[in-house]
């Protein structure tokens, strides 16, 4: 369940820049069902009983019609309270092409059923057809996020990521709770040794482990951040951290469990298992882009410069750099991060419905 590594040398020469238009707007329009109150009962005269009986029959018929209508699928309403008009896509010579693949590729989008129902919110073990991925207008609320100034020291990095985790909680918590999912913030850890223990095993700190997520725990070893290479570029570190937090979003939603079921069934190193791993990782990339896109230029400390550097940095990461096959090519690593950043729409992050050509 580990996330991306701070991999390889920085790209040589200036990479293409991101769109310079306004950030994607996504105001939270809260919607609640109207309150209904019980009628006041009054004594009726015998002469009104027949009329009441006829009226009751009429009300019963109309009630049945209303129930049928209310149970029909909504054609645009967002039950979560996150409905809003789509933001215009930024225009730029460097904007990546849209996803032209079919969203109904059943063979590349396996799904699982929900967990058994019980009291309280429950995870939903689904992939492409997970409820959070269905509304084309659903995204994160635009919010102000204030972070301390980045300095490449252990203590200041811890302060930066601790504050960032609070912003991520405030962004993703209400979103997931609106879908009746069991949100709790992840526990944050800052290992200082050459390795650290997790429920997923012993993890060695190095360039392959800048940050790591496992079972509701997010680990950020300062020694793995490669600050000697990336310097004082908080946008780069924030995007990395938001990717790992994206795995927590998957965990809370049930997407993580559903994906690992498929990976284990196919074999972790099989072509099918590696592709499922890439879909999982590339969705976390998209969730990271959503977070920065929702918070840039909102009056806090997530600036356009941070956003731009995070945008450009994504092209330096991925399987081409790490020589692995479980995270996605550098081009797809950048593509999916930008999918989330450009319009802040979670339906754009449905990597499990994407064709294999976009998750290679």
C-alpha atoms as one frame of an Amber mdcrd trajectory, in Angstrom:
protein
   0.000   0.000   0.000   2.960   2.265  -0.254   2.742   5.413  -2.280   5.088
   6.986  -4.768   8.758   7.412  -4.158  10.652  10.632  -4.570  12.293   9.054
  -7.548  15.292   9.875  -9.655  16.931  13.130 -10.678  14.940  16.203 -11.501
  13.968  16.585 -15.117  16.588  18.357 -17.203  15.448  21.574 -18.837  12.231
  23.432 -18.091   9.197  21.120 -18.279   5.988  22.413 -19.859   4.107  24.636
 -17.474   0.585  24.160 -16.147  -2.497  26.139 -17.154  -2.489  29.637 -15.739
  -6.246  30.146 -15.526  -8.215  30.433 -12.294  -8.328  27.391 -10.016 -11.309
  25.065 -10.344 -14.192  26.350  -8.269 -16.348  23.884  -6.398 -18.578  25.540
  -3.776 -20.318  23.106  -1.453 -24.052  23.470  -1.930 -25.467  21.620   1.043
 -28.834  20.000   0.439 -31.038  18.456   3.085 -34.460  16.811   2.801 -37.426
  18.969   3.849 -38.686  18.436   7.351 -41.983  16.630   7.702 -44.213  17.025
  10.752 -47.089  14.738  11.835 -50.589  16.128  11.176 -52.658  17.463  14.038
 -55.547  15.082  14.795 -58.977  16.609  15.455 -62.370  15.052  16.198 -64.481
  14.595  13.075 -68.278  14.674  12.824 -70.048  11.488  11.603 -71.068  13.308
   8.415 -67.446  13.759   7.410 -66.401  10.116   7.761 -67.425   9.117   4.211
 -65.575  12.089   2.741 -62.520  11.295   4.798 -62.570   7.678   3.631 -62.740
   8.713  -0.022 -60.000  11.234   0.552 -57.829   8.597   2.199 -58.145   6.378
  -0.871 -57.089   9.270  -3.082 -54.133  10.075  -0.836 -53.113   6.412  -0.823
 -53.052   6.274  -4.627 -51.129   9.527  -4.865 -48.721   8.286  -2.187 -47.936
   5.153  -4.170 -47.230   7.278  -7.258 -44.998   9.579  -5.213 -43.063   6.656
  -3.740 -42.409   5.241  -7.205 -41.259   8.646  -8.423 -38.993   9.206  -5.458
 -37.301   5.866  -5.975 -36.420   6.552  -9.588 -32.730   7.414 -10.194 -32.025
  11.112 -10.014 -31.008  12.773 -13.268 -28.552  15.339 -11.997 -29.253  15.800
  -8.314 -26.387  14.992  -6.032 -27.574  13.327  -2.854 -24.297  14.074  -1.142
 -24.735  17.811  -1.071 -21.718  18.410  -3.310 -23.566  19.235  -6.507 -22.278
  22.222  -8.384 -21.819  23.393 -11.968 -18.713  22.020 -13.656 -15.757  24.373
 -13.804 -14.420  25.223 -17.251 -11.303  23.282 -18.112  -8.190  25.463 -18.272
  -6.883  26.149 -21.739  -3.189  25.742 -22.349  -0.876  24.461 -25.022   0.437
  22.087 -22.377  -2.894  20.637 -21.284  -2.937  16.875 -21.651  -5.539  15.233
 -23.926  -8.826  14.161 -22.331  -9.642  10.573 -21.506 -11.277   9.300 -24.686
 -11.668   5.756 -23.428 -15.018   4.180 -22.711 -16.236   4.401 -19.132 -17.927
   1.023 -19.446 -14.937  -1.246 -19.917 -16.196  -4.024 -17.687 -13.142  -6.198
 -18.196 -10.828  -3.529 -16.758 -13.160  -2.402 -13.974 -13.922  -5.349 -11.670
 -16.164  -4.606  -8.742 -17.000  -6.062  -5.365 -20.183  -6.022  -3.353 -20.665
  -3.889  -0.264 -19.739  -5.163   3.175 -22.575  -6.656   5.232 -24.782  -3.937
   6.618 -24.655  -3.096  10.313 -25.201  -0.080  12.454 -23.223   2.985  11.453
 -21.391   3.908   8.252 -19.751   1.048   6.362 -17.107   0.787   3.664 -18.370
  -0.027   0.186 -16.113  -2.555  -1.524 -16.473  -1.428  -5.114 -14.153  -0.057
  -7.762 -15.349   1.584 -10.996 -18.963   1.702  -9.786 -18.166   3.042  -6.320
 -20.742   5.700  -5.306 -18.160   8.454  -4.794 -17.096   8.151  -8.456 -20.520
   8.455 -10.084 -21.538  12.134  -9.886 -19.781  14.158 -12.617 -20.195  17.349
 -10.580 -18.836  16.088  -7.241 -15.533  17.476  -6.009 -13.799  18.976  -3.016
 -14.987  22.231  -1.520 -12.714  25.182  -2.251 -11.102  26.011   1.074  -8.339
  28.098   2.602  -5.380  26.030   3.792  -2.689  27.729   5.874   0.603  25.891
   6.184   3.782  26.922   8.003   6.706  28.027   5.881   8.649  25.074   4.583
  12.206  24.560   5.777  14.166  21.415   5.049  14.609  20.301   8.641  13.009
  17.426  10.530  11.051  19.634  12.927   9.776  22.089  10.316   8.814  19.272
   7.961   6.815  17.656  10.756   5.005  20.953  11.410   4.287  21.356   7.687
   2.840  17.868   7.224   0.873  18.010  10.464  -0.837  21.200   9.288  -1.341
  19.712   5.813  -3.027  16.665   7.331  -5.561  18.948   9.036  -6.368  20.597
   5.693  -6.742  17.182   4.067  -9.013  16.029   6.895 -11.169  19.133   6.433
 -11.362  18.548   2.671 -11.964  14.804   2.470 -13.762  14.182   5.771 -17.044
  15.966   4.927 -16.923  14.617   1.375 -16.717  10.996   2.503 -19.169  11.453
   5.351 -21.693  12.842   2.859 -21.657   9.380   1.274 -22.167   7.789   4.715
 -18.656   6.363   4.752 -16.808   5.795   8.047 -14.256   8.603   7.954 -11.561
   8.923  10.582  -8.265  10.811  10.044  -5.144   8.717   9.508  -2.527   8.509
  12.254   0.585  10.472  11.268   4.121   9.191  11.953   7.580  10.665  11.326
  10.125   7.815  11.483  13.730   8.878  12.038  15.647   5.615  11.817  16.905
   3.711   8.753  13.728   1.601   8.824  10.339   1.554  10.522   7.709  -1.017
  11.409   4.177  -1.020  10.010   1.297  -3.477   9.846   2.461  -4.067   6.270
   5.972  -5.055   7.346   9.349  -3.445   7.925   9.967  -0.536   5.565  13.460
   0.604   4.652  13.949   4.368   4.366  15.518   5.544   1.130  14.808   7.136
  -2.207  12.176   4.453  -2.820  10.233   5.423   0.304   9.561   9.123   0.624
   6.245   8.422   2.326   4.219   5.311   3.056   0.608   4.438   3.857  -0.606
   1.295   5.585  -3.880   0.544   7.368  -4.967   4.024   8.535  -1.367   5.088
   9.220   0.630   7.592   7.178   4.424   7.561   7.541   6.696  10.418   6.416
  10.392   9.694   7.080  12.274  12.950   6.579  15.333  11.076   5.313  13.302
   9.797   2.368  12.190  13.214   1.106  15.451  13.894  -0.759  15.466  17.523
   0.341  19.034  17.857  -0.926  17.636  17.366  -4.427  14.236  19.055  -4.207
  15.210  21.892  -1.872  12.662  24.313  -0.485   9.816  23.370  -2.841   6.794
  22.796  -0.596   4.457  22.178  -3.547   6.446  19.048  -4.436   6.260  17.689
  -0.883   2.597  18.638  -0.486   1.619  16.758  -3.658   3.520  13.700  -2.427
   1.797  13.869   0.962  -1.632  14.381  -0.649  -1.006  11.243  -2.756  -0.431
   9.159   0.367  -3.522  10.696   1.922  -5.354   9.693  -1.252  -4.688   6.083
  -0.259  -6.453   6.821   3.023  -9.453   8.095   1.060  -9.430   4.783  -0.820
  -9.138   2.889   2.475 -12.066   4.664   4.114 -14.241   4.328   1.023 -13.560
   0.598   0.583 -11.769   1.023  -2.749  -8.450  -0.058  -1.252  -9.836  -3.336
   0.085 -11.618  -4.086  -3.190  -8.453  -3.419  -5.185  -6.292  -5.615  -2.956
  -8.798  -8.447  -3.251  -8.279  -8.341  -7.016  -4.498  -8.047  -6.667  -4.257
 -11.021  -4.321  -6.578 -13.103  -6.494  -4.527 -12.416  -9.626  -1.114 -12.457
  -7.957   0.799  -9.317  -7.079   3.371  -9.758  -9.841   0.995 -11.013 -12.511
   0.060  -8.660 -15.382  -3.464  -8.351 -13.973  -2.229  -7.726 -10.435   0.274
  -5.087 -11.549  -2.374  -3.318 -13.626  -4.731  -3.229 -10.644  -1.896  -1.799
  -8.535  -1.322   0.913 -11.152  -5.022   1.803 -11.183  -4.910   2.159  -7.399
  -1.775   4.310  -7.444  -2.893   6.514 -10.330  -6.188   7.223  -8.585  -4.234
   8.421  -5.535  -2.347  10.687  -7.941  -5.637  12.111  -9.167  -6.871  12.648
  -5.599  -3.655  14.554  -4.853  -4.265  16.815  -7.839  -7.842  17.420  -6.694
  -6.655  18.617  -3.301  -4.149  21.125  -4.662  -6.580  22.282  -7.348  -9.275
  22.931  -4.735  -6.973  24.935  -2.432  -4.685  26.951  -4.714  -5.358  30.707
  -4.866  -8.005  30.553  -2.134  -6.283  33.070   0.121  -4.198  30.591   2.116
  -0.572  29.580   1.733  -1.040  27.113  -1.144   0.169  29.467  -3.837   0.150
  29.335  -7.608   3.912  28.786  -7.519   3.483  25.704  -5.323   0.762  24.395
  -7.635   2.859  25.006 -10.755   5.889  23.230  -9.345   3.779  20.288  -8.236
   2.205  20.163 -11.715   5.595  20.074 -13.457   7.215  17.696 -10.963   4.798
  14.862 -11.708   6.562  14.127 -14.992   9.725  13.144 -13.106   7.987  10.296
 -11.254   6.635   6.896 -12.111   7.735   3.516 -13.338  10.083   4.894 -15.993
  12.150   6.469 -13.239  11.867   3.677 -10.670  12.089   0.817 -13.206   9.039
  -0.845 -11.668   5.627  -1.732 -13.104   3.189  -1.060 -10.279   2.726   2.740
 -10.243   2.308   3.759 -13.891   4.561   5.384 -16.452   5.848   8.883 -15.798
   3.491  10.200 -18.477   0.459   8.569 -16.851   1.636   9.614 -13.404   1.486
  13.233 -14.597  -1.700  12.699 -16.608  -3.811  11.470 -13.715  -2.510  14.069
 -11.246  -3.512  16.759 -13.745  -6.876  15.118 -14.309  -7.678  15.858 -10.678
  -6.028  19.272 -10.568  -7.629  20.759 -13.684 -11.302  20.553 -12.740 -11.525
  19.102  -9.199 -14.062  16.442 -10.194 -13.790  13.028  -8.561 -15.468  11.289
 -11.495 -12.367  12.267 -13.494 -10.369  10.052 -11.100 -12.114   6.794 -12.017
  -8.954   4.969 -13.015 -10.768   1.663 -12.574 -13.015   2.460 -15.533 -10.179
   3.727 -17.745  -8.844   1.667 -20.650  -5.609  -0.210 -20.067  -3.837   2.186
 -22.415  -4.227   4.980 -19.842  -2.930   2.994 -16.880   0.167   1.375 -18.368
